[in-house]
Amino acid sequence: MTTPALDLSADVVDLTRTLCDIESVSGDEGPLADAIESALRACPHLEVLRDGDAVMARTTLGLDERVVIAGHIDTVPLGRRDDGMPNLPTWTVGDGDDELVYGRGTADMKSGVAMQLTTAAAVTEPVRDITWVFYDNEEVEEEKNGLARLVAHHPDWLAADFAVLCEPSSAAVEGGCNGTIRVEVYVPGKAAHSARAWMGVNAIHEAGRVLSRLVAYETREVEVEGLVYRESLNAVGISGGIAGNVVPDACVVTVNYRFAPSKSLADAETHLRELFAGYRLEVTDASGGARPGLDNPAAAAFVTVTGKDPMPKYGWTDVARFSEMGVPAVNFGPAVSELSHTDAEHVPAAAVRECERVLRAWLTGSRDGDVPPAAESGR
Ligand SMILES: [Zn+2]
């Protein structure tokens, strides 16, 4: 089967469907990456480069500001429709302003990729230089992440004053994201035969003290640059015991702390060590958060064009990778993030068109949000 050529002058909703119908479950992005690369190479105002199944296209106008606008082109594996069939090819429900487009990738995040592509082709004279990034393997392990690979291979491709990730955000700017740290709390005991339990110390019983600290813990809301981040602290696993007649000599409680981006990873770890003072703690996994960066002029202009209050992001997303490189980053995409990865994944057609309009208004500098005719000429 040959992959159809992409028409970047198509309606953004039609292009969303075309992109979704080219299946690209993580690891199988090749045909879609090929189609994106060749469509972008047909745009004389863009310089196009490729690394594996990631494609980068940029304007080189020598403007004062440069922004990165990025999206992943992979999806999770297909789900099932109500009738038991796979949730691709895409289908629609309703029409006009109420039209909803269903199918794998519609929300997470090919509607975002579609508005990137139509805008990349249409906006030939932006007011800020643009680097468009389309990358692979976002939905799988960290080692495979295409954006992480670009950070390692071509940090210069990602250099910018500000970055937008077109992940689903209900068409509002979602700034920054919480960090996450996972630790194992070791609770010691002393083994004994359960028939002579008084000779030992039951580590599982002792773990109750760790659990009570978690139950008593009051989670905080932390304001960072005007956005309120809600933290959370939870036991996410517990293990202990070796046999049905042995008083256990060890119990391990796994704890996950989601912390506001005003805290560094070191701050978060210190907080946990204080909370679980007296116990041995081992960090098993950690990723820093990202500040929203909304004080950046390009970001402020972007928020103004959306006409909506920015929101905090609670989960961890690839915006944190930009943050690590010193590039403030936000999420902005048409779908509702809670629908990601569900069988009922869909996106409202009107939201896709509205997000495309916002993106173009921002990049062309039209204050009222209308896209100037010049930017529309390619359509
Ligand atoms: Zn996504």
Short mmCIF file of N, CA and C in Angstrom, two decimals, residues 30-115:
data_model
loop_
_atom_site.label_atom_id
_atom_site.label_comp_id
_atom_site.label_asym_id
_atom_site.label_seq_id
_atom_site.Cartn_x
_atom_site.Cartn_y
_atom_site.Cartn_z
N GLY A 30 7.11 5.36 10.01
CA GLY A 30 7.86 5.59 8.76
C GLY A 30 7.03 6.17 7.62
N PRO A 31 5.95 5.49 7.19
CA PRO A 31 5.18 6.01 6.05
C PRO A 31 4.61 7.41 6.30
N LEU A 32 4.14 7.67 7.52
CA LEU A 32 3.59 9.00 7.81
C LEU A 32 4.71 10.05 7.81
N ALA A 33 5.86 9.69 8.40
CA ALA A 33 7.00 10.63 8.40
C ALA A 33 7.43 10.94 6.96
N ASP A 34 7.43 9.91 6.10
CA ASP A 34 7.78 10.12 4.68
C ASP A 34 6.81 11.11 4.04
N ALA A 35 5.50 10.91 4.29
CA ALA A 35 4.48 11.77 3.68
C ALA A 35 4.62 13.21 4.17
N ILE A 36 4.89 13.37 5.47
CA ILE A 36 5.06 14.72 6.03
C ILE A 36 6.30 15.39 5.44
N GLU A 37 7.39 14.61 5.38
CA GLU A 37 8.63 15.18 4.85
C GLU A 37 8.44 15.64 3.41
N SER A 38 7.81 14.80 2.56
CA SER A 38 7.73 15.22 1.15
C SER A 38 6.77 16.39 0.97
N ALA A 39 5.70 16.44 1.79
CA ALA A 39 4.78 17.58 1.67
C ALA A 39 5.49 18.88 2.07
N LEU A 40 6.31 18.82 3.12
CA LEU A 40 7.00 20.03 3.58
C LEU A 40 8.11 20.44 2.61
N ARG A 41 8.74 19.44 1.97
CA ARG A 41 9.80 19.77 1.00
C ARG A 41 9.25 20.54 -0.19
N ALA A 42 7.95 20.43 -0.41
CA ALA A 42 7.33 21.16 -1.52
C ALA A 42 7.10 22.64 -1.17
N CYS A 43 7.41 23.03 0.07
CA CYS A 43 7.22 24.44 0.50
C CYS A 43 8.56 25.16 0.38
N PRO A 44 8.70 26.07 -0.59
CA PRO A 44 10.02 26.69 -0.82
C PRO A 44 10.48 27.57 0.35
N HIS A 45 9.56 28.00 1.23
CA HIS A 45 9.98 28.89 2.32
C HIS A 45 10.49 28.12 3.54
N LEU A 46 10.55 26.78 3.45
CA LEU A 46 10.98 25.98 4.60
C LEU A 46 12.24 25.19 4.29
N GLU A 47 13.14 25.14 5.28
CA GLU A 47 14.29 24.24 5.22
C GLU A 47 13.88 22.97 5.96
N VAL A 48 14.02 21.81 5.31
CA VAL A 48 13.52 20.56 5.90
C VAL A 48 14.68 19.61 6.18
N LEU A 49 14.72 19.05 7.40
CA LEU A 49 15.74 18.07 7.78
C LEU A 49 15.06 16.89 8.45
N ARG A 50 15.76 15.77 8.50
CA ARG A 50 15.14 14.58 9.08
C ARG A 50 16.14 13.80 9.92
N ASP A 51 15.64 13.18 10.99
CA ASP A 51 16.45 12.29 11.83
C ASP A 51 15.55 11.10 12.16
N GLY A 52 15.88 9.92 11.63
CA GLY A 52 15.01 8.76 11.84
C GLY A 52 13.61 9.10 11.34
N ASP A 53 12.60 8.89 12.17
CA ASP A 53 11.24 9.22 11.76
C ASP A 53 10.78 10.56 12.34
N ALA A 54 11.73 11.43 12.66
CA ALA A 54 11.40 12.80 13.06
C ALA A 54 11.73 13.74 11.90
N VAL A 55 10.84 14.71 11.68
CA VAL A 55 11.03 15.66 10.59
C VAL A 55 11.03 17.06 11.18
N MET A 56 11.98 17.89 10.74
CA MET A 56 12.05 19.27 11.20
C MET A 56 11.98 20.19 9.98
N ALA A 57 11.19 21.25 10.08
CA ALA A 57 11.10 22.23 8.98
C ALA A 57 11.15 23.62 9.60
N ARG A 58 11.97 24.51 9.03
CA ARG A 58 12.06 25.82 9.66
C ARG A 58 12.16 26.96 8.65
N THR A 59 11.66 28.12 9.09
CA THR A 59 11.87 29.33 8.32
C THR A 59 13.22 29.89 8.74
N THR A 60 13.86 30.61 7.82
CA THR A 60 15.19 31.16 8.13
C THR A 60 15.21 32.61 7.68
N LEU A 61 14.35 33.42 8.35
CA LEU A 61 14.19 34.81 7.95
C LEU A 61 15.07 35.75 8.76
N GLY A 62 15.79 35.21 9.74
CA GLY A 62 16.66 36.04 10.56
C GLY A 62 15.88 36.99 11.48
N LEU A 63 14.69 36.58 11.92
CA LEU A 63 13.88 37.43 12.79
C LEU A 63 14.40 37.39 14.23
N ASP A 64 13.94 38.36 15.05
CA ASP A 64 14.44 38.48 16.43
C ASP A 64 14.07 37.28 17.30
N GLU A 65 12.90 36.75 17.04
CA GLU A 65 12.40 35.65 17.87
C GLU A 65 12.29 34.38 17.06
N ARG A 66 12.50 33.23 17.73
CA ARG A 66 12.21 31.95 17.09
C ARG A 66 11.38 31.11 18.04
N VAL A 67 10.33 30.50 17.49
CA VAL A 67 9.50 29.61 18.30
C VAL A 67 9.52 28.21 17.69
N VAL A 68 9.47 27.22 18.57
CA VAL A 68 9.35 25.84 18.12
C VAL A 68 7.89 25.43 18.30
N ILE A 69 7.33 24.78 17.27
CA ILE A 69 5.98 24.25 17.40
C ILE A 69 6.08 22.76 17.08
N ALA A 70 5.81 21.93 18.09
CA ALA A 70 6.14 20.51 17.98
C ALA A 70 4.94 19.62 18.22
N GLY A 71 4.99 18.43 17.62
CA GLY A 71 3.95 17.43 17.85
C GLY A 71 4.48 16.05 17.56
N HIS A 72 3.95 15.05 18.27
CA HIS A 72 4.37 13.67 17.98
C HIS A 72 3.41 13.06 16.97
N ILE A 73 3.95 12.22 16.10
CA ILE A 73 3.13 11.67 15.01
C ILE A 73 2.73 10.22 15.27
N ASP A 74 3.14 9.66 16.41
CA ASP A 74 2.73 8.28 16.72
C ASP A 74 1.45 8.28 17.56
N THR A 75 0.84 7.10 17.64
CA THR A 75 -0.35 6.92 18.49
C THR A 75 -0.17 5.65 19.29
N VAL A 76 -1.03 5.47 20.29
CA VAL A 76 -1.11 4.19 20.98
C VAL A 76 -1.82 3.21 20.03
N PRO A 77 -1.77 1.91 20.32
CA PRO A 77 -2.43 0.93 19.43
C PRO A 77 -3.93 1.21 19.28
N LEU A 78 -4.51 0.72 18.18
CA LEU A 78 -5.93 0.98 17.91
C LEU A 78 -6.81 0.45 19.03
N GLY A 79 -7.96 1.14 19.22
CA GLY A 79 -8.97 0.67 20.15
C GLY A 79 -10.14 0.08 19.38
N ARG A 80 -11.28 -0.05 20.07
CA ARG A 80 -12.45 -0.65 19.44
C ARG A 80 -13.63 0.31 19.49
N ARG A 81 -14.37 0.35 18.38
CA ARG A 81 -15.62 1.11 18.37
C ARG A 81 -16.68 0.33 19.14
N ASP A 82 -17.83 0.96 19.35
CA ASP A 82 -18.93 0.29 20.05
C ASP A 82 -19.33 -1.01 19.36
N ASP A 83 -19.21 -1.04 18.01
CA ASP A 83 -19.63 -2.24 17.28
C ASP A 83 -18.52 -3.29 17.21
N GLY A 84 -17.43 -3.06 17.96
CA GLY A 84 -16.37 -4.07 18.01
C GLY A 84 -15.32 -3.94 16.92
N MET A 85 -15.56 -3.03 15.95
CA MET A 85 -14.57 -2.84 14.88
C MET A 85 -13.44 -1.93 15.40
N PRO A 86 -12.25 -1.99 14.75
CA PRO A 86 -11.15 -1.10 15.16
C PRO A 86 -11.54 0.38 15.00
N ASN A 87 -10.95 1.25 15.83
CA ASN A 87 -11.35 2.66 15.74
C ASN A 87 -10.57 3.46 14.70
N LEU A 88 -10.26 2.81 13.60
CA LEU A 88 -9.78 3.44 12.37
C LEU A 88 -10.33 2.62 11.22
N PRO A 89 -10.62 3.19 10.02
CA PRO A 89 -10.47 4.60 9.70
C PRO A 89 -11.42 5.50 10.51
N THR A 90 -11.11 6.80 10.45
CA THR A 90 -11.89 7.79 11.19
C THR A 90 -13.34 7.83 10.70
N TRP A 91 -14.24 8.32 11.54
CA TRP A 91 -15.62 8.56 11.14
C TRP A 91 -16.12 9.82 11.85
N THR A 92 -17.23 10.35 11.37
CA THR A 92 -17.74 11.57 11.99
C THR A 92 -19.14 11.36 12.52
N VAL A 93 -19.49 12.17 13.51
CA VAL A 93 -20.82 12.18 14.09
C VAL A 93 -21.27 13.64 14.10
N GLY A 94 -22.50 13.91 13.66
CA GLY A 94 -23.00 15.28 13.62
C GLY A 94 -22.42 16.03 12.43
N ASP A 95 -22.88 17.26 12.24
CA ASP A 95 -22.28 18.05 11.16
C ASP A 95 -22.24 19.53 11.52
N GLY A 96 -21.68 20.30 10.61
CA GLY A 96 -21.53 21.73 10.84
C GLY A 96 -20.71 21.99 12.10
N ASP A 97 -21.15 22.95 12.93
CA ASP A 97 -20.40 23.32 14.13
C ASP A 97 -20.38 22.21 15.17
N ASP A 98 -21.28 21.23 15.04
CA ASP A 98 -21.36 20.15 16.03
C ASP A 98 -20.60 18.89 15.61
N GLU A 99 -19.94 18.97 14.46
CA GLU A 99 -19.28 17.76 13.96
C GLU A 99 -18.16 17.29 14.89
N LEU A 100 -18.16 15.99 15.17
CA LEU A 100 -17.09 15.38 15.95
C LEU A 100 -16.39 14.36 15.07
N VAL A 101 -15.05 14.36 15.12
CA VAL A 101 -14.28 13.39 14.34
C VAL A 101 -13.73 12.34 15.30
N TYR A 102 -14.09 11.09 15.05
CA TYR A 102 -13.70 9.98 15.91
C TYR A 102 -12.60 9.14 15.28
N GLY A 103 -11.81 8.52 16.16
CA GLY A 103 -10.83 7.54 15.69
C GLY A 103 -9.49 7.73 16.40
N ARG A 104 -8.67 6.68 16.35
CA ARG A 104 -7.37 6.73 17.02
C ARG A 104 -6.52 7.87 16.45
N GLY A 105 -6.00 8.70 17.34
CA GLY A 105 -5.13 9.79 16.92
C GLY A 105 -5.85 11.12 16.73
N THR A 106 -7.20 11.10 16.69
CA THR A 106 -7.90 12.36 16.44
C THR A 106 -7.61 13.37 17.55
N ALA A 107 -7.61 12.88 18.81
CA ALA A 107 -7.34 13.77 19.94
C ALA A 107 -5.83 13.85 20.22
N ASP A 108 -5.19 12.72 20.29
CA ASP A 108 -3.79 12.63 20.72
C ASP A 108 -2.95 12.03 19.61
N MET A 109 -2.38 12.87 18.72
CA MET A 109 -2.62 14.28 18.63
C MET A 109 -2.55 14.76 17.19
N LYS A 110 -3.19 13.98 16.30
CA LYS A 110 -3.05 14.32 14.88
C LYS A 110 -3.87 15.54 14.47
N SER A 111 -4.88 15.92 15.28
CA SER A 111 -5.55 17.19 14.97
C SER A 111 -4.56 18.32 15.19
N GLY A 112 -3.71 18.19 16.22
CA GLY A 112 -2.66 19.17 16.46
C GLY A 112 -1.63 19.16 15.33
N VAL A 113 -1.25 17.98 14.88
CA VAL A 113 -0.28 17.86 13.79
C VAL A 113 -0.86 18.46 12.51
N ALA A 114 -2.18 18.26 12.29
CA ALA A 114 -2.82 18.80 11.08
C ALA A 114 -2.74 20.32 11.07
N MET A 115 -3.01 20.96 12.22
CA MET A 115 -2.95 22.43 12.22
C MET A 115 -1.51 22.92 12.10
#
